[in-house]
Short mmCIF file of C-alpha atoms and ligand atoms in Angstrom, two decimals:
data_model
loop_
_atom_site.label_atom_id
_atom_site.label_comp_id
_atom_site.label_asym_id
_atom_site.label_seq_id
_atom_site.Cartn_x
_atom_site.Cartn_y
_atom_site.Cartn_z
CA UNK A 1 0.00 0.00 0.00
CA UNK A 2 1.23 3.45 -0.90
CA UNK A 3 0.68 4.87 2.59
CA UNK A 4 -2.51 6.22 4.09
CA UNK A 5 -1.63 9.78 3.03
CA UNK A 6 -2.42 8.70 -0.52
CA UNK A 7 -5.99 7.77 0.39
CA UNK A 8 -8.38 10.58 -0.34
CA UNK A 9 -11.87 10.99 1.08
CA UNK A 10 -14.72 13.21 0.02
CA UNK A 11 -16.47 15.72 2.24
CA UNK A 12 -19.78 17.46 1.66
CA UNK A 13 -21.03 20.37 3.74
CA UNK A 14 -24.76 20.59 3.00
CA UNK A 15 -26.26 23.82 4.29
CA UNK A 16 -29.38 25.82 3.60
CA UNK A 17 -27.64 28.13 1.11
CA UNK A 18 -24.75 26.17 -0.36
CA UNK A 19 -23.38 22.73 -1.08
CA UNK A 20 -19.64 22.65 -0.49
CA UNK A 21 -17.81 19.57 -1.73
CA UNK A 22 -14.12 18.73 -1.43
CA UNK A 23 -11.70 15.90 -2.01
CA UNK A 24 -9.36 15.91 0.97
CA UNK A 25 -6.10 14.12 1.77
CA UNK A 26 -5.10 12.53 5.09
CA UNK A 27 -3.46 15.77 6.25
CA UNK A 28 -6.72 17.67 5.77
CA UNK A 29 -5.58 19.45 2.60
CA UNK A 30 -8.20 20.14 -0.05
CA UNK A 31 -7.16 18.53 -3.33
CA UNK A 32 -10.23 19.62 -5.34
CA UNK A 33 -13.42 21.42 -4.44
CA UNK A 34 -16.80 22.43 -5.84
CA UNK A 35 -19.51 24.71 -4.57
CA UNK A 36 -23.11 25.23 -5.69
CA UNK A 37 -26.10 26.99 -4.22
CA UNK A 38 -28.54 24.67 -2.41
CA UNK A 39 -32.03 24.57 -3.87
CA UNK A 40 -33.89 22.77 -1.09
CA UNK A 41 -37.29 23.80 -2.43
CA UNK A 42 -36.72 21.45 -5.39
CA UNK A 43 -36.69 18.51 -2.96
CA UNK A 44 -34.09 16.02 -1.73
CA UNK A 45 -33.66 14.17 -5.02
CA UNK A 46 -32.74 17.33 -6.93
CA UNK A 47 -30.26 18.37 -4.22
CA UNK A 48 -28.76 14.88 -4.20
CA UNK A 49 -28.32 15.13 -7.98
CA UNK A 50 -26.43 18.41 -7.39
CA UNK A 51 -24.22 16.73 -4.78
CA UNK A 52 -23.48 13.89 -7.21
CA UNK A 53 -22.54 16.42 -9.91
CA UNK A 54 -20.20 18.24 -7.49
CA UNK A 55 -18.58 14.96 -6.42
CA UNK A 56 -18.05 13.82 -9.99
CA UNK A 57 -16.49 17.16 -10.95
CA UNK A 58 -14.13 16.99 -7.94
CA UNK A 59 -13.02 13.47 -8.78
CA UNK A 60 -12.68 14.31 -12.46
CA UNK A 61 -10.57 17.41 -11.79
CA UNK A 62 -8.26 15.54 -9.47
CA UNK A 63 -8.15 12.43 -11.64
CA UNK A 64 -8.67 10.36 -8.48
CA UNK A 65 -11.13 7.86 -7.09
CA UNK A 66 -12.35 7.31 -3.54
CA UNK A 67 -14.51 4.82 -1.71
CA UNK A 68 -15.81 7.02 1.06
CA UNK A 69 -17.83 10.19 1.49
CA UNK A 70 -18.64 12.07 4.68
CA UNK A 71 -21.50 14.56 4.85
CA UNK A 72 -22.18 17.29 7.38
CA UNK A 73 -25.77 18.48 7.13
CA UNK A 74 -27.62 21.22 8.94
CA UNK A 75 -30.25 19.32 10.92
CA UNK A 76 -31.04 16.49 13.30
CA UNK A 77 -29.95 13.03 12.23
CA UNK A 78 -30.54 9.60 13.62
CA UNK A 79 -27.78 7.00 13.69
CA UNK A 80 -28.93 5.37 10.43
CA UNK A 81 -28.07 8.53 8.47
CA UNK A 82 -31.68 9.63 8.14
CA UNK A 83 -32.23 13.36 8.36
CA UNK A 84 -35.12 13.64 10.84
CA UNK A 85 -35.60 17.37 10.52
CA UNK A 86 -33.73 20.25 8.98
CA UNK A 87 -35.16 23.73 9.57
CA UNK A 88 -32.58 25.14 7.11
CA UNK A 89 -33.60 22.80 4.29
CA UNK A 90 -37.26 22.46 5.26
CA UNK A 91 -37.02 18.66 5.04
CA UNK A 92 -38.25 15.87 7.30
CA UNK A 93 -37.34 12.16 7.30
CA UNK A 94 -34.99 11.99 4.33
CA UNK A 95 -32.84 8.84 4.17
CA UNK A 96 -29.83 10.79 3.01
CA UNK A 97 -27.21 8.07 3.53
CA UNK A 98 -29.12 5.46 1.53
CA UNK A 99 -29.96 7.86 -1.27
CA UNK A 100 -26.37 9.04 -1.62
CA UNK A 101 -24.95 5.52 -1.49
CA UNK A 102 -27.37 4.45 -4.22
CA UNK A 103 -26.54 7.45 -6.38
CA UNK A 104 -22.73 7.32 -5.98
CA UNK A 105 -22.05 3.65 -5.29
CA UNK A 106 -19.59 4.49 -2.49
CA UNK A 107 -19.83 4.30 1.31
CA UNK A 108 -21.42 7.33 2.95
CA UNK A 109 -21.40 8.48 6.57
CA UNK A 110 -23.42 11.44 7.82
CA UNK A 111 -23.27 13.74 10.80
CA UNK A 112 -24.69 17.13 11.59
CA UNK A 113 -22.82 20.11 10.18
CA UNK A 114 -21.60 21.57 13.46
CA UNK A 115 -20.27 18.24 14.65
CA UNK A 116 -18.53 17.81 11.29
CA UNK A 117 -16.93 21.25 11.76
CA UNK A 118 -15.86 20.19 15.25
CA UNK A 119 -14.22 17.11 13.77
CA UNK A 120 -12.48 19.34 11.21
CA UNK A 121 -10.99 21.58 13.90
CA UNK A 122 -10.12 18.55 16.02
CA UNK A 123 -8.40 16.51 13.29
CA UNK A 124 -6.88 19.25 11.14
CA UNK A 125 -7.39 22.66 12.74
CA UNK A 126 -6.92 24.36 16.09
CA UNK A 127 -7.55 21.16 18.07
CA UNK A 128 -5.04 18.79 16.50
CA UNK A 129 -3.69 16.25 18.95
CA UNK A 130 -6.05 17.27 21.78
CA UNK A 131 -8.44 14.60 23.07
CA UNK A 132 -10.57 16.78 25.35
CA UNK A 133 -11.85 19.86 23.60
CA UNK A 134 -15.00 21.83 22.96
CA UNK A 135 -15.75 23.82 19.80
CA UNK A 136 -18.27 26.64 20.02
CA UNK A 137 -19.33 28.17 16.71
CA UNK A 138 -21.06 31.52 16.96
CA UNK A 139 -22.64 32.41 13.64
CA UNK A 140 -26.26 33.26 12.90
CA UNK A 141 -27.06 30.53 15.42
CA UNK A 142 -24.77 28.94 18.00
CA UNK A 143 -23.72 25.31 17.80
CA UNK A 144 -20.97 23.24 19.21
CA UNK A 145 -19.30 19.91 19.56
CA UNK A 146 -17.69 18.15 22.49
CA UNK A 147 -14.70 15.82 22.16
CA UNK A 148 -14.17 13.93 25.41
CA UNK A 149 -11.54 11.24 25.84
CA UNK A 150 -10.95 11.20 22.08
CA UNK A 151 -14.60 10.72 21.12
CA UNK A 152 -17.20 13.18 19.90
CA UNK A 153 -20.14 13.03 22.30
CA UNK A 154 -23.34 11.93 20.56
CA UNK A 155 -25.81 11.54 23.39
CA UNK A 156 -28.83 9.28 23.78
CA UNK A 157 -30.60 10.35 20.60
CA UNK A 158 -27.62 11.78 18.73
CA UNK A 159 -28.18 15.46 19.54
CA UNK A 160 -25.35 16.13 22.01
CA UNK A 161 -23.46 19.38 21.54
CA UNK A 162 -26.35 21.83 21.20
CA UNK A 163 -24.43 24.28 23.34
CA UNK A 164 -26.28 27.31 21.99
CA UNK A 165 -29.45 26.19 23.73
CA UNK A 166 -28.21 26.22 27.30
CA UNK A 167 -30.23 28.64 29.40
CA UNK A 168 -28.22 31.64 30.54
CA UNK A 169 -31.16 33.86 31.60
CA UNK A 170 -34.18 32.19 33.22
CA UNK A 171 -37.39 33.36 31.51
CA UNK A 172 -35.23 35.50 29.22
CA UNK A 173 -35.42 36.35 25.51
CA UNK A 174 -37.43 34.01 23.31
CA UNK A 175 -35.29 31.54 21.36
CA UNK A 176 -35.95 29.79 18.03
CA UNK A 177 -36.18 26.57 20.06
CA UNK A 178 -39.04 26.01 22.54
CA UNK A 179 -37.08 27.62 25.37
CA UNK A 180 -36.37 31.16 26.50
CA UNK A 181 -33.11 32.68 27.63
CA UNK A 182 -30.77 30.45 25.60
CA UNK A 183 -27.18 31.51 24.91
CA UNK A 184 -28.13 31.69 21.22
CA UNK A 185 -31.04 34.03 22.01
CA UNK A 186 -28.50 36.59 23.29
CA UNK A 187 -25.24 36.01 21.43
CA UNK A 188 -26.20 34.34 18.14
CA UNK A 189 -26.01 36.60 15.10
CA UNK A 190 -29.81 36.79 14.79
CA UNK A 191 -30.11 37.73 18.45
CA UNK A 192 -27.39 40.40 18.27
CA UNK A 193 -29.38 41.92 15.38
CA UNK A 194 -32.60 41.80 17.42
CA UNK A 195 -30.98 43.35 20.49
CA UNK A 196 -29.43 46.08 18.36
CA UNK A 197 -32.73 46.88 16.63
CA UNK A 198 -34.46 47.12 20.01
CA UNK A 199 -31.72 49.35 21.43
CA UNK A 200 -31.91 51.66 18.43
CA UNK A 201 -35.72 51.73 18.61
CA UNK A 202 -35.44 52.82 22.24
CA UNK A 203 -32.89 55.58 21.54
CA UNK A 204 -32.82 56.75 17.93
CA UNK A 205 -30.24 59.40 18.75
CA UNK A 206 -27.75 56.84 20.02
CA UNK A 207 -28.57 54.54 17.10
CA UNK A 208 -27.90 57.03 14.30
CA UNK A 209 -24.65 55.42 13.22
CA UNK A 210 -26.15 51.91 13.13
CA UNK A 211 -29.15 53.10 11.08
CA UNK A 212 -26.88 55.00 8.69
CA UNK A 213 -24.74 51.92 8.10
CA UNK A 214 -27.67 49.53 7.65
CA UNK A 215 -30.02 51.91 5.81
CA UNK A 216 -32.96 51.03 8.03
CA UNK A 217 -33.52 49.82 11.61
CA UNK A 218 -34.81 46.46 10.38
CA UNK A 219 -31.68 45.92 8.29
CA UNK A 220 -29.33 46.21 11.28
CA UNK A 221 -27.40 42.94 11.55
CA UNK A 222 -24.64 41.54 13.72
CA UNK A 223 -22.23 42.64 10.99
CA UNK A 224 -23.59 46.20 11.21
CA UNK A 225 -22.95 46.18 14.97
CA UNK A 226 -19.42 44.91 14.45
CA UNK A 227 -18.72 47.54 11.78
CA UNK A 228 -20.12 50.39 13.91
CA UNK A 229 -18.11 49.17 16.89
CA UNK A 230 -14.93 49.32 14.81
CA UNK A 231 -15.91 52.89 13.84
CA UNK A 232 -16.04 53.81 17.54
CA UNK A 233 -19.83 54.03 17.90
CA UNK A 234 -20.69 53.93 21.64
CA UNK A 235 -24.00 52.02 21.32
CA UNK A 236 -22.40 49.37 19.12
CA UNK A 237 -19.49 49.13 21.56
CA UNK A 238 -21.97 48.60 24.38
CA UNK A 239 -23.78 45.86 22.44
CA UNK A 240 -20.47 44.08 21.71
CA UNK A 241 -19.47 44.26 25.39
CA UNK A 242 -22.84 42.85 26.44
CA UNK A 243 -22.51 40.06 23.87
CA UNK A 244 -19.07 39.18 25.27
CA UNK A 245 -20.59 38.87 28.76
CA UNK A 246 -23.38 36.58 27.52
CA UNK A 247 -20.88 34.44 25.64
CA UNK A 248 -18.65 34.26 28.69
CA UNK A 249 -21.61 33.22 30.87
CA UNK A 250 -22.29 30.32 28.53
CA UNK A 251 -18.64 29.36 28.26
CA UNK A 252 -18.22 29.24 32.06
CA UNK A 253 -20.97 26.60 32.11
CA UNK A 254 -19.36 24.69 29.24
CA UNK A 255 -15.94 24.66 30.93
CA UNK A 256 -17.38 23.55 34.25
CA UNK A 257 -19.47 20.82 32.58
CA UNK A 258 -16.87 19.31 30.24
CA UNK A 259 -13.46 20.33 31.64
CA UNK A 260 -11.79 20.55 28.21
CA UNK A 261 -8.06 21.17 27.73
CA UNK A 262 -8.95 23.42 24.80
CA UNK A 263 -11.91 25.62 23.88
CA UNK A 264 -12.04 26.52 20.20
CA UNK A 265 -14.16 29.56 19.35
CA UNK A 266 -15.26 29.97 15.74
CA UNK A 267 -18.03 31.24 13.49
CA UNK A 268 -18.67 34.57 11.82
CA UNK A 269 -19.47 36.55 14.98
CA UNK A 270 -16.20 35.53 16.65
CA UNK A 271 -14.09 35.82 13.52
CA UNK A 272 -15.43 39.33 12.97
CA UNK A 273 -14.32 40.45 16.45
CA UNK A 274 -11.37 38.46 17.81
CA UNK A 275 -11.51 40.42 21.10
CA UNK A 276 -14.41 38.13 22.08
CA UNK A 277 -11.80 35.39 22.61
CA UNK A 278 -9.74 37.41 25.11
CA UNK A 279 -12.79 38.80 26.92
CA UNK A 280 -14.37 35.35 27.25
CA UNK A 281 -11.05 34.01 28.52
CA UNK A 282 -10.76 36.78 31.14
CA UNK A 283 -14.22 36.06 32.56
CA UNK A 284 -13.80 32.29 32.41
CA UNK A 285 -10.54 32.43 34.36
CA UNK A 286 -12.30 34.48 37.03
CA UNK A 287 -15.61 32.63 37.24
CA UNK A 288 -15.18 28.99 36.27
CA UNK A 289 -14.14 26.42 38.84
CA UNK A 290 -10.42 26.76 39.40
CA UNK A 291 -9.85 23.04 38.94
CA UNK A 292 -11.61 23.21 35.57
CA UNK A 293 -9.45 26.03 34.14
CA UNK A 294 -6.01 24.85 35.28
CA UNK A 295 -5.10 23.15 32.01
CA UNK A 296 -7.41 25.18 29.80
CA UNK A 297 -6.42 27.05 26.65
CA UNK A 298 -8.90 29.16 24.66
CA UNK A 299 -8.14 29.77 20.97
CA UNK A 300 -9.73 30.92 17.74
CA UNK A 301 -10.81 28.29 15.20
CA UNK A 302 -8.26 27.70 12.44
CA UNK A 303 -10.20 26.44 9.42
CA UNK A 304 -12.80 29.20 8.97
CA UNK A 305 -15.71 28.19 6.73
CA UNK A 306 -13.80 25.12 5.47
CA UNK A 307 -14.06 23.34 8.85
CA UNK A 308 -17.33 21.65 7.82
CA UNK A 309 -16.19 20.17 4.54
CA UNK A 310 -12.73 19.17 5.86
CA UNK A 311 -14.41 17.65 8.92
CA UNK A 312 -16.90 15.75 6.76
CA UNK A 313 -13.99 14.23 4.83
CA UNK A 314 -12.28 13.39 8.15
CA UNK A 315 -15.53 11.73 9.27
CA UNK A 316 -15.36 9.46 6.24
CA UNK A 317 -11.71 8.69 7.04
CA UNK A 318 -12.45 8.00 10.73
CA UNK A 319 -15.59 5.92 10.25
CA UNK A 320 -15.17 4.26 6.88
CA UNK A 321 -11.45 4.47 6.12
CA UNK A 322 -10.56 2.06 8.91
CA UNK A 323 -13.16 -0.47 7.85
CA UNK A 324 -12.34 -0.33 4.13
ZN1 LIG B 1 -32.78 27.81 22.34
#
């Protein structure tokens, strides 16, 4: 055998807006990649046909073959690779693994997108070589993954790692899940936008800069807040500082619960404002249990928006590669 570094696996990151496909080597390097917009309204079979086209283009470009494909998909999966529900795609009960295996005639393994991104950071990104780590991705929503003792926690019904839905304020802001007061309902991108719009509505004078940047109160987004903060706007600065405190409150709970050696912070909100990492770290060192922070490091994610597709390929390598 020519060495395991020669064996390539495919990764697919299937989200609500795009299908990202890559052929990846054992070191996590992308050998070929393809991206298309997702058209979930056309139904699973049409999207699967798009995935197949992306995969075939990747393999054709690289002039390589592979026997295994990993998929990270936005939604809740059972352990048979059936997508039970995806709010992003609007699908229920799609047997994604079986359909893809039939269409491509290779072995397919499926996980949710955030857990795939966690695997990407763990195997090839900021978490390489660490067997106890937590990834927290703060984008529009907040998701995470927990690696404990060298295994990604799955839980009883395969939903472990939904760190964005821990309660940080009892009876607090309404979340997109059934609960109130979740971390995501304060520090997710959608919630930062909501909080900013409310703050501007309550004090139009203070919100002038945010409205000018966005064009309209309702257009104010987390990115608007970040931009205005960089421009020195006091209201935006205040919103960013509040967001850091909410994030830190959630992270204290995560550190106390899982005692990781490494916390990896990623996602658009964090990557837009790296000071969140240092502020979260400051609060965590003060407020988490001292025994839980002794060996702790807190770092920024390394793979950016490629973590999902690289992690999906690593999933194929971890789960199928060994068996093949
Ligand atoms: Zn929630």
